CSV table of C-alpha atoms in Angstrom, one decimal:
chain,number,residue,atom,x,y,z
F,242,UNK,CA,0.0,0.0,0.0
F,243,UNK,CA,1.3,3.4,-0.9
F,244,UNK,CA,0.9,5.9,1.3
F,245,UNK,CA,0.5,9.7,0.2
F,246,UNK,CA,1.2,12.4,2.9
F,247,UNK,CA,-1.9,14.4,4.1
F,248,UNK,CA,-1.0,17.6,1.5
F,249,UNK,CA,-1.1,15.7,-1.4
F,250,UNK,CA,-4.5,14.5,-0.7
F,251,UNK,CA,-7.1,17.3,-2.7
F,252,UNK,CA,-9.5,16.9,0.2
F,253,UNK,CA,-7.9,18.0,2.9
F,254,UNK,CA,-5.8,20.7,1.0
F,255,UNK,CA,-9.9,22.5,0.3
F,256,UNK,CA,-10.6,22.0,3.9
F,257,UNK,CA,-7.0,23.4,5.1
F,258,UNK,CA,-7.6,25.9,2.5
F,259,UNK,CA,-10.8,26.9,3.5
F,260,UNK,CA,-9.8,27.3,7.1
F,261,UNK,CA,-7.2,29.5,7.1
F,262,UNK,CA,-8.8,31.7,4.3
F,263,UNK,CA,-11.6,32.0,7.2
F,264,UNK,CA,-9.1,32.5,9.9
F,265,UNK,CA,-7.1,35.3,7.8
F,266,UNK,CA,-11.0,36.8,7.2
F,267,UNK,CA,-11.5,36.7,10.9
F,268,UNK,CA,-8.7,38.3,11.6
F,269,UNK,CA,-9.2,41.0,9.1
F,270,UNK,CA,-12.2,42.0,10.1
F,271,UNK,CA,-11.2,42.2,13.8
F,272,UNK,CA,-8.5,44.6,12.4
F,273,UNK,CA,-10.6,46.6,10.8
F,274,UNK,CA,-13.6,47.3,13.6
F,275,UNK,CA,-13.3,50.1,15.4
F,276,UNK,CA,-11.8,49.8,19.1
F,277,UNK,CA,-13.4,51.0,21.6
F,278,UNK,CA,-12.2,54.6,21.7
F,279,UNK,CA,-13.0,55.0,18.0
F,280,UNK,CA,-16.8,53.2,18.5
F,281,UNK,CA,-17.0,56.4,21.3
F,282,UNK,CA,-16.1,58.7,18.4
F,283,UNK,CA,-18.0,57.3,15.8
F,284,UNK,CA,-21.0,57.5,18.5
F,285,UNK,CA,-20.3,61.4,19.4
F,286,UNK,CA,-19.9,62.0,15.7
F,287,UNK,CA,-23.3,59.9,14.7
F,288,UNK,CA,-25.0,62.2,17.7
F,289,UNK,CA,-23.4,65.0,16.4
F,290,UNK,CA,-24.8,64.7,12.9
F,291,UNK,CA,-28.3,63.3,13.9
F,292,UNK,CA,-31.0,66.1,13.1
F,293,UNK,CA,-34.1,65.0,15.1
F,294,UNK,CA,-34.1,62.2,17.7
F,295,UNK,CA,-36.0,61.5,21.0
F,296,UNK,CA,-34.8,61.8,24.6
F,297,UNK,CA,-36.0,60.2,27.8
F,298,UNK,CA,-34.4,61.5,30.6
F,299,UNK,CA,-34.7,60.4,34.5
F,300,UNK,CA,-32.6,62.3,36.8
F,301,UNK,CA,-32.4,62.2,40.5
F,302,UNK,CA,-30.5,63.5,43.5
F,303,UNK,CA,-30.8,62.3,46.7
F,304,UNK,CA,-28.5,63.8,50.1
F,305,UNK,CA,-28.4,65.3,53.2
F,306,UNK,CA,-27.8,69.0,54.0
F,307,UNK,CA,-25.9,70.0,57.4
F,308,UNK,CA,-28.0,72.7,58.8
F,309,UNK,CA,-26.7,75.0,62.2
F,310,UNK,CA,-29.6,76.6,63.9
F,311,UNK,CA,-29.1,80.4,65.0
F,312,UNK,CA,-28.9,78.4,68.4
F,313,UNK,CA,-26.0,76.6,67.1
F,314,UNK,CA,-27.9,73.0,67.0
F,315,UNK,CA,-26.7,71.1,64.0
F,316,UNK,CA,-28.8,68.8,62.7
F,317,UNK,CA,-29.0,66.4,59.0
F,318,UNK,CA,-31.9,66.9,57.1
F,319,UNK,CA,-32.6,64.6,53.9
F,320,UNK,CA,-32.8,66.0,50.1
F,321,UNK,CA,-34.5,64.3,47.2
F,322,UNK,CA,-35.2,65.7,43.5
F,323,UNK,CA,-36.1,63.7,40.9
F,324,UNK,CA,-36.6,64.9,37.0
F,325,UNK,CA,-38.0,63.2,34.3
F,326,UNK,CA,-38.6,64.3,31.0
F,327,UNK,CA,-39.8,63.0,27.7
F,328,UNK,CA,-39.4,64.9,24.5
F,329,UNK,CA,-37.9,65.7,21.3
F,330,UNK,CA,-35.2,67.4,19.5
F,331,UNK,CA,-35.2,68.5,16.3
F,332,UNK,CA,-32.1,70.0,14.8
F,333,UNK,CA,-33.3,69.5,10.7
F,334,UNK,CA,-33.0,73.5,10.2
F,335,UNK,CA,-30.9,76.7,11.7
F,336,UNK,CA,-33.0,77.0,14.8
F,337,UNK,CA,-32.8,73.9,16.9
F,338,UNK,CA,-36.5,72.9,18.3
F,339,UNK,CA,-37.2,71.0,21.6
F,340,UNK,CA,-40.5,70.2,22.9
F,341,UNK,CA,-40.6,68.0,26.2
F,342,UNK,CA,-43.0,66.7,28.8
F,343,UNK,CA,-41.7,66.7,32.9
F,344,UNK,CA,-42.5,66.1,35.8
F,345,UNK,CA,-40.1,66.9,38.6
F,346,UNK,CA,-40.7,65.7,42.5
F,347,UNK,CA,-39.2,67.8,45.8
F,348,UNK,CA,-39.4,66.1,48.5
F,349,UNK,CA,-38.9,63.1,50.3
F,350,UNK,CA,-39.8,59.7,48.4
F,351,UNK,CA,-43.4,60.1,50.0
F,352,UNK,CA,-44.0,63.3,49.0
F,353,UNK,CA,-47.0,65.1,47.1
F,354,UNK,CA,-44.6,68.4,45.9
F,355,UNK,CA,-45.1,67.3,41.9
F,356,UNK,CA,-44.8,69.8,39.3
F,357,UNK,CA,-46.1,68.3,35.8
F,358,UNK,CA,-46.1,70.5,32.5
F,359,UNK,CA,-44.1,70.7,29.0
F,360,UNK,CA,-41.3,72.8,28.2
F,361,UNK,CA,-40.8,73.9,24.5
F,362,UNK,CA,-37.2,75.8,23.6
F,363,UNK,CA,-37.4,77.3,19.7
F,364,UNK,CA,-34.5,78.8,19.1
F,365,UNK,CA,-33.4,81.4,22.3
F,366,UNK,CA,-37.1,81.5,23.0
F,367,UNK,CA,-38.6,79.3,25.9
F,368,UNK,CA,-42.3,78.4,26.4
F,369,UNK,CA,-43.4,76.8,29.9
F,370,UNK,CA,-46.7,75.0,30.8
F,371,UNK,CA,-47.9,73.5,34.3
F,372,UNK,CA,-50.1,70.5,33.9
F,373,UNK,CA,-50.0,69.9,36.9
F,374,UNK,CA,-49.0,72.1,40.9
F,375,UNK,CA,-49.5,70.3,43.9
F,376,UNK,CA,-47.6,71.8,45.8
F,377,UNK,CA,-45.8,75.0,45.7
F,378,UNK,CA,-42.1,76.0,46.3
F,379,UNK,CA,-42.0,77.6,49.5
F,380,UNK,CA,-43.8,81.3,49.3
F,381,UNK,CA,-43.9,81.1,45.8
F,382,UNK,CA,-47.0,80.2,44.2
F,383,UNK,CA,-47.3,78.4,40.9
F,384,UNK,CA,-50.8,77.0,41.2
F,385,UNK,CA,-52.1,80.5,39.1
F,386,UNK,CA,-49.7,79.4,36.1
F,387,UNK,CA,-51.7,75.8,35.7
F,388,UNK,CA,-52.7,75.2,32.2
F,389,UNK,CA,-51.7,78.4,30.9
F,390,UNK,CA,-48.2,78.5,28.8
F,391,UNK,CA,-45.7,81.1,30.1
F,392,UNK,CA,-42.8,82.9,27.8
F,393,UNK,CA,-39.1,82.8,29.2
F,394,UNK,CA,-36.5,84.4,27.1
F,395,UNK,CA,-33.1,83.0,28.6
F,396,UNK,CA,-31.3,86.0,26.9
F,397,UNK,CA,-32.8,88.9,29.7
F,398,UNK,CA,-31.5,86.3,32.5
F,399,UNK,CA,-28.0,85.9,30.2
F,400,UNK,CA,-28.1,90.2,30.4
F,401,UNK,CA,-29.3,90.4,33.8
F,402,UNK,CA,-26.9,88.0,36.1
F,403,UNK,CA,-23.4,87.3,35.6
F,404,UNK,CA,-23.3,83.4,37.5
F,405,UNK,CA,-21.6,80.4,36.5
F,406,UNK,CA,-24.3,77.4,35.4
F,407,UNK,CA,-27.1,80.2,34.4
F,408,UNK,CA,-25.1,83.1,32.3
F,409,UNK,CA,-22.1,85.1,31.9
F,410,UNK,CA,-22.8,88.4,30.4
F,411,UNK,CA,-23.8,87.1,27.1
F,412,UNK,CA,-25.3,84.4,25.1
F,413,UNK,CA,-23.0,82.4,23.1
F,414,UNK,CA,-22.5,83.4,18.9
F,415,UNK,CA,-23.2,80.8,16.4
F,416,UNK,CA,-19.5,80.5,16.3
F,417,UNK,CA,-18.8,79.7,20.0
F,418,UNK,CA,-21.6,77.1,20.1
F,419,UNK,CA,-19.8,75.5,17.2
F,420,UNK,CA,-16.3,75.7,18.2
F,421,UNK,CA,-17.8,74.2,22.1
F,422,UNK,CA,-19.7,71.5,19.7
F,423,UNK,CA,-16.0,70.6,18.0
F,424,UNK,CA,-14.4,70.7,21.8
F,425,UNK,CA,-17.2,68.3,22.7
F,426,UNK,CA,-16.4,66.0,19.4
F,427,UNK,CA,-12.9,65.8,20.0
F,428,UNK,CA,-12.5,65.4,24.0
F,429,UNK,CA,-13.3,62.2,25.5
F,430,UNK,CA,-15.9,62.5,27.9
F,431,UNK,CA,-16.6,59.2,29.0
F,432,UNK,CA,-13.6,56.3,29.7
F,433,UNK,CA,-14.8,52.5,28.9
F,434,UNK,CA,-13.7,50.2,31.9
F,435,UNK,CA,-15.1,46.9,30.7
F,436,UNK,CA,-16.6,45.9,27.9
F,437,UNK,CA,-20.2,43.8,28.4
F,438,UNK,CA,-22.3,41.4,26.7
F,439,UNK,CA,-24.1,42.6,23.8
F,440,UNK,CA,-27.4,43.9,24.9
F,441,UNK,CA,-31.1,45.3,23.9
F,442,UNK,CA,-32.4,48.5,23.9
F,443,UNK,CA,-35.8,49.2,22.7
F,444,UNK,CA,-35.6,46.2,19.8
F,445,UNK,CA,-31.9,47.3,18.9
F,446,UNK,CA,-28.7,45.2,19.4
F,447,UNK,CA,-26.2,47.3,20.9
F,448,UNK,CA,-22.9,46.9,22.3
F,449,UNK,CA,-22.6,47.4,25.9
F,450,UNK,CA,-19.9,49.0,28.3
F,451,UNK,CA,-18.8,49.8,32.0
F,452,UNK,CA,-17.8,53.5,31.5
F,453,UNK,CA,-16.6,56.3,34.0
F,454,UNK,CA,-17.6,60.0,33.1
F,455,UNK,CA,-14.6,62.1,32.9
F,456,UNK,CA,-15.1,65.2,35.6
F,457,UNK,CA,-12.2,66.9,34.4
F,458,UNK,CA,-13.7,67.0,30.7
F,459,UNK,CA,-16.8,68.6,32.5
F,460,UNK,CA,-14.8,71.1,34.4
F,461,UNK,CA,-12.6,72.0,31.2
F,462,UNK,CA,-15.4,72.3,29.3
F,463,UNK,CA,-17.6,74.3,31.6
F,464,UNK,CA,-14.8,76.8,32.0
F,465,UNK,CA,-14.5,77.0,28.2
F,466,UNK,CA,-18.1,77.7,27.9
F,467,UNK,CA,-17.3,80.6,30.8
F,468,UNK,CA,-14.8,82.3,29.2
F,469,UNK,CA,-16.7,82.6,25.6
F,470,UNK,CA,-19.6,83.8,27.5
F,471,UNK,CA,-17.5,86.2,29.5
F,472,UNK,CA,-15.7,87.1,27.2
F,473,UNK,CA,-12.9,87.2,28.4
F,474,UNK,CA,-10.1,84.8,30.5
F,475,UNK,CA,-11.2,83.6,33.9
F,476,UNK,CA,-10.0,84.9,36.8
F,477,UNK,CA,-7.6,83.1,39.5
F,478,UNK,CA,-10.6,83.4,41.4
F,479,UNK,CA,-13.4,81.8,39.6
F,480,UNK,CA,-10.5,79.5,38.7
F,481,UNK,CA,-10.2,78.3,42.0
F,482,UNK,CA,-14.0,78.0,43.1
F,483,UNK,CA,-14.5,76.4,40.0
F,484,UNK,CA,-11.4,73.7,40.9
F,485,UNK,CA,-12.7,73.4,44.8
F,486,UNK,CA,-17.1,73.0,43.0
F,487,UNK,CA,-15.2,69.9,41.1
F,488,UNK,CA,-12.6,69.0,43.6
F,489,UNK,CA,-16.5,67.7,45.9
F,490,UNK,CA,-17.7,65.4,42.6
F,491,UNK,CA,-16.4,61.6,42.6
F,492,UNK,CA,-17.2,60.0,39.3
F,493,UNK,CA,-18.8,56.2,40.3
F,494,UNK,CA,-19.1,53.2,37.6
F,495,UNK,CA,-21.6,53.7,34.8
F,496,UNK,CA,-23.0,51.9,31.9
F,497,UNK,CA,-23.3,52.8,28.3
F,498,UNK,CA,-25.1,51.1,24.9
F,499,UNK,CA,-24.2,52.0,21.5
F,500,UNK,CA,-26.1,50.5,18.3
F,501,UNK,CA,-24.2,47.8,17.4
F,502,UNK,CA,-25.0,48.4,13.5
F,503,UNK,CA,-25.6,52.4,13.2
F,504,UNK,CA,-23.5,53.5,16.6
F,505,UNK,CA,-25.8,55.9,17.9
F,506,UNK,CA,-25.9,56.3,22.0
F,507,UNK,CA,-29.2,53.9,22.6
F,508,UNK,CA,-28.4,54.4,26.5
F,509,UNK,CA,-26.4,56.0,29.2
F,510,UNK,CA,-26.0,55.4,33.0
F,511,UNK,CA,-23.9,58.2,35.1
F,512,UNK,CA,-23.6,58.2,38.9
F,513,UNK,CA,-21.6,60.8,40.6
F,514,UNK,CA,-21.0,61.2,44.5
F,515,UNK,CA,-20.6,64.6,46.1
F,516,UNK,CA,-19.8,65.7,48.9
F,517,UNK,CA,-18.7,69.1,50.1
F,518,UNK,CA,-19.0,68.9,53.9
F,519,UNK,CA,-21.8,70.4,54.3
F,520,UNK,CA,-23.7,68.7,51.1
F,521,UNK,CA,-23.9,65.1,49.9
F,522,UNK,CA,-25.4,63.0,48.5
F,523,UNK,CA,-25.7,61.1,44.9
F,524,UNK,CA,-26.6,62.2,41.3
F,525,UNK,CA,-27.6,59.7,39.1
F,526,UNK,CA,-29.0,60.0,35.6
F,527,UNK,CA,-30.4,57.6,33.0
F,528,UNK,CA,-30.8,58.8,29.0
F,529,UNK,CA,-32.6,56.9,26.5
F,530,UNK,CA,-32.4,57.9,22.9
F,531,UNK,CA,-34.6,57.0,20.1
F,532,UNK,CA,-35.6,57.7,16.6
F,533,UNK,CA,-33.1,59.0,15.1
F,534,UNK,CA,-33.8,60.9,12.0
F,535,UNK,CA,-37.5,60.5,12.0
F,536,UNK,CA,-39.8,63.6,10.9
F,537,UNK,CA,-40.8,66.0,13.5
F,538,UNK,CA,-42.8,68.6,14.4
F,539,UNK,CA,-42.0,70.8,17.6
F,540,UNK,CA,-44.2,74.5,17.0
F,541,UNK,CA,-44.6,77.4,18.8
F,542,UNK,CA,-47.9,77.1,21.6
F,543,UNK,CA,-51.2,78.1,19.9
F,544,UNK,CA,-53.3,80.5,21.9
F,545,UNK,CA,-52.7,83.0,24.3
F,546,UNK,CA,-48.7,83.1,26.0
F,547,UNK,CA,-48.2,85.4,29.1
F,548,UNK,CA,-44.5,86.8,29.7
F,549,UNK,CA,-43.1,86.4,32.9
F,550,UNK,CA,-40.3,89.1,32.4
F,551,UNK,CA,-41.7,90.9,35.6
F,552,UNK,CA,-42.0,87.6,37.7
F,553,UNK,CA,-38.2,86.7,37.1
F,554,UNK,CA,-36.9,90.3,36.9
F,555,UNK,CA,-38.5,90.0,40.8
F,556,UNK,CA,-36.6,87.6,41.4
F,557,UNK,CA,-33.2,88.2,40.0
F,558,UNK,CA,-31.9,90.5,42.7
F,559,UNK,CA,-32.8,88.3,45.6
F,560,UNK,CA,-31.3,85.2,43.4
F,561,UNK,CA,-28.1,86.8,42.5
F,562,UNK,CA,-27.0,86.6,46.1
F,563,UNK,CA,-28.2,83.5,47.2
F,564,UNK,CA,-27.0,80.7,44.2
F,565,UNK,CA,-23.8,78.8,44.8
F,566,UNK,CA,-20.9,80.6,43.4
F,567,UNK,CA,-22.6,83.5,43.2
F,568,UNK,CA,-19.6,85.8,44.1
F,569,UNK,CA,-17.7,85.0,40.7
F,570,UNK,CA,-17.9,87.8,38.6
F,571,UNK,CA,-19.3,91.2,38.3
F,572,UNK,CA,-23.2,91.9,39.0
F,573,UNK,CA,-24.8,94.4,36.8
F,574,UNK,CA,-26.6,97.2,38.9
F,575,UNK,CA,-30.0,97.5,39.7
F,576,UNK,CA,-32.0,99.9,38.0
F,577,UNK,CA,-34.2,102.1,40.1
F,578,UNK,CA,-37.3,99.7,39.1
F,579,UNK,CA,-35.6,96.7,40.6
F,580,UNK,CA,-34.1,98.8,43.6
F,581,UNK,CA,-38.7,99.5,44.0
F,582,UNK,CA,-39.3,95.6,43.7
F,583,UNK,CA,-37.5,94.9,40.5
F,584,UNK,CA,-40.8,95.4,38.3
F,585,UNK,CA,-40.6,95.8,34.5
F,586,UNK,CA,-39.8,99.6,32.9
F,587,UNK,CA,-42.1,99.0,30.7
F,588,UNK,CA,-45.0,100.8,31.3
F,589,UNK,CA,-47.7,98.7,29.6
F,590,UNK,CA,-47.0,95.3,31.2
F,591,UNK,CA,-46.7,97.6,34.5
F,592,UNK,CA,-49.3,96.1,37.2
F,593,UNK,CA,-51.6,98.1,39.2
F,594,UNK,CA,-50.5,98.3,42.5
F,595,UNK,CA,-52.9,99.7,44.9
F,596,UNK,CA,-50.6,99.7,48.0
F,597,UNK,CA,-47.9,101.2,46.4
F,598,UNK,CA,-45.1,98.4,48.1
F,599,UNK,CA,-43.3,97.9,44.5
F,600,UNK,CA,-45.4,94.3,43.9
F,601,UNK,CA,-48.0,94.8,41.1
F,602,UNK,CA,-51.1,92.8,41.6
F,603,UNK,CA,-49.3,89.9,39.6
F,604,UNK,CA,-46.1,89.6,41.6
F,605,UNK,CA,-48.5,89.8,44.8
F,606,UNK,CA,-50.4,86.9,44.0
F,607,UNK,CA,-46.9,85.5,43.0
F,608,UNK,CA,-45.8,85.6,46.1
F,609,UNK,CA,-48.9,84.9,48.3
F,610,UNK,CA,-48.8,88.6,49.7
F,611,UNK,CA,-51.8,91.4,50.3
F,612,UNK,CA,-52.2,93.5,47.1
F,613,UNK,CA,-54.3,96.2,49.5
F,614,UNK,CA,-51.4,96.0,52.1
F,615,UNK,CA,-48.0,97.1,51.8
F,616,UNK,CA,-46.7,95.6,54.8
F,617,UNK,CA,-47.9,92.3,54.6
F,618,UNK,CA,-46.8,90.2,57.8
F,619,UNK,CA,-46.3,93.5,59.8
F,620,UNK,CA,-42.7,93.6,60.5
F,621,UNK,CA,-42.2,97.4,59.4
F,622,UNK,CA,-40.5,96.5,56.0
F,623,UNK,CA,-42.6,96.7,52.7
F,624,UNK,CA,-43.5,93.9,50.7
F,625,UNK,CA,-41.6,95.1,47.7
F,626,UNK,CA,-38.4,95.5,49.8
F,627,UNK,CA,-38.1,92.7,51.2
F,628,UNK,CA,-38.6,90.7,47.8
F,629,UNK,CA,-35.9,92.8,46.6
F,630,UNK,CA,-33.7,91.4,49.5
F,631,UNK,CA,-35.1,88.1,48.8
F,632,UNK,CA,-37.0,88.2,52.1
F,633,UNK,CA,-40.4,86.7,52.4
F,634,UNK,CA,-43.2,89.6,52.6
F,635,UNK,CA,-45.8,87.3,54.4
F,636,UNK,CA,-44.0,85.8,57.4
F,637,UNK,CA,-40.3,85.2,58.5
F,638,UNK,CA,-37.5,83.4,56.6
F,639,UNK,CA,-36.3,83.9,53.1
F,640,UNK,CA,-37.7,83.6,49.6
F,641,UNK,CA,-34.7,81.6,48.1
F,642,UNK,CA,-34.9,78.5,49.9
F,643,UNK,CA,-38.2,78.0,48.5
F,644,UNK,CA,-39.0,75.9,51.9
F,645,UNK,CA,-37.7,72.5,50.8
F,646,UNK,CA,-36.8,72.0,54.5
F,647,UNK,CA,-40.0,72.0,55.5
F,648,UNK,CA,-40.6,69.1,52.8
F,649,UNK,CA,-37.5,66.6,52.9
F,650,UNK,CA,-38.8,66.3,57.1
């Protein structure tokens, strides 16, 4: 018998043959995926580009707060806010469109302080609903704005204060928002710390990872976005309460799905601890995304809008000195309006106001007090002052603090 060696034999020469051409594809193909760090930028890019999409949001903070009595008693009292949203974005022309539902609950876990309504943004103008009040936020009453949609313009609180996480001096140009938006495409945001089994979202196969937000992206972007709103450099100052308002967050493990086939963000999971000494707690935040590229339609509300320009012009002044951070930066001085109760100058959307305090009729049912009464709670200071000092006109305490205290018991 004569026996042939195993390559001369055609048979196993096609199956040897066949093999390693499907190894040498195998490997091919793993060489030319993306890695990780390139399926993160083909992700930011795909969100990037996308011109409408949907967004679910659920955010939620839960802490404590250190609180020391005038009496010097120092005591822990629990904080819980929790935000969800449900809406769409629509970027298919110049003027980016949003039109979301919300619902946002103060309080402990138990508690009946709901707020329920939609929030449309078209361009720098902002329209806001209540659906739903049952409770209000402190003093301040919201129950009158239920069912009626209420015009914000971001751009007289971006001339009005000068504070980091609300303005700056001046909204941003076309040309800053796009030179942020290449900052944003280029800078890694998120780190991937393990990568998962392939998972579903909504019907899609996506590919699943451990990730770890990156605070310093967040702080060197923030301060970015700062100094183009400033316009100018930061001060050591603001440098340094920005690096000690950073120096408190502690990233924690998180979780994020990108489409396996089309690599848009599906999902993302962030969890950050903070803790300042006197504040802590956690912020967590889920995002779902959806739809990508579908036809939508976000409008402008039909029917009759009421400006709240003399309602947050009220409540500027009194804000100013009360928000975290709030010493960075220059203040732009009161005019003598807003010295009388920070009403609007303009003489057609003035109020009556019967008592003369410097609260039109409007701003007294705002804030609970007696339109017929300038003194309200009878401690020898008008109503409209004290709102200017961001005092409460019908009892003791302050405006800012909006009583969430009394709620989180």
């Amino acid at each position: 018998m004569i026996y042939r060696k195993w390559y001369t034999n055609p048979f196993v020469l096609v199956i040897s043959f066949m093999s390693l051409t499907a190894t040498a594809l195998a490997l091919l193909a793993l060489l030319l995926l993306p890695q990780v760090s390139e399926i993160v930028d083909l992700m930011k890019w795909r969100m990037a580009t996308a011109r409408t999409f949907q967004v679910d949001t659920d955010i939620e903070w839960r802490g404590w707060k250190t609180v020391k009595s005038e009496a010097g008693n120092v005591t822990r009292e629990p904080e819980s806010v929790r935000l969800t949203t449900s809406g769409l974005v629509d970027r298919s022309d110049e003027e980016t469109k949003q039109a979301h539902k919300f619902r946002a609950a103060i309080g402990a876990p138990d508690s009946t302080h709901v707020f329920e309504g939609e929030f449309r943004k078209l361009g720098e103008e902002n329209y806001l609903k209540f659906d739903d009040v049952t409770g209000n936020l402190g003093t301040l009453r919201l129950d009158r704005f239920v069912d009626r949609w209420l015009q914000l313009q971001l751009v007289d609180v971006l001339e009005a204060v000068d504070l980091p996480f609300i303005g700056g001096g001046r909204p941003l140009s076309d040309e800053d928002k796009a030179y942020l938006a290449e900052e944003f495409a280029i800078t890694p945001f998120i780190s991937v710390v393990n990568r998962l089994q392939n998972d579903e979202v909504n019907g899609v196969t996506t590919l699943h990872y451990e990730v770890r937000p990156e605070v310093l992206f967040f702080k060197d972007f923030y301060m970015t976005e700062e100094k183009l709103r400033r316009g100018r450099e930061l001060t050591e100052t603001e440098r340094r309460s920005i690096d000690r308002f950073f120096a408190n967050i502690q990233p924690e493990i998180g979780e994020m799905w990108i489409g396996r086939g089309d690599y848009y963000l599906y999902r993302l999971r962030l969890r950050f601890r903070y803790d300042d000494g006197a504040r802590d707690g956690v912020l967590s935040a889920l995002f779902d995304f959806s739809h990508f590229n579908e036809l939508v339609a976000v409008s402008r509300p039909e029917g009759d809008i009421e400006n709240v320009k003399k309602i947050i012009d009220s409540l500027l002044p009194g804000i100013v000195n009360r928000l975290p951070m709030a010493a960075l930066g220059g203040q732009r001085i009161a005019t003598e309006d807003e010295r009388r109760g920070g009403l609007s100058t303009d003489g057609a959307e003035r109020d009556p106001d019967p008592d003369r305090d410097g609260l039109g009729n409007t701003l007294e049912f705002f804030y609970g007090s007696d339109p017929e009464n300038p003194d309200t709670d009878g401690d020898g200071v008008s109503d409209g002052e004290e709102v200017e000092n961001g005092m409460n006109p019908t009892g003791p305490g302050g405006l800012f603090d909006f009583g969430l205290s009394e709620y989180l018991k």
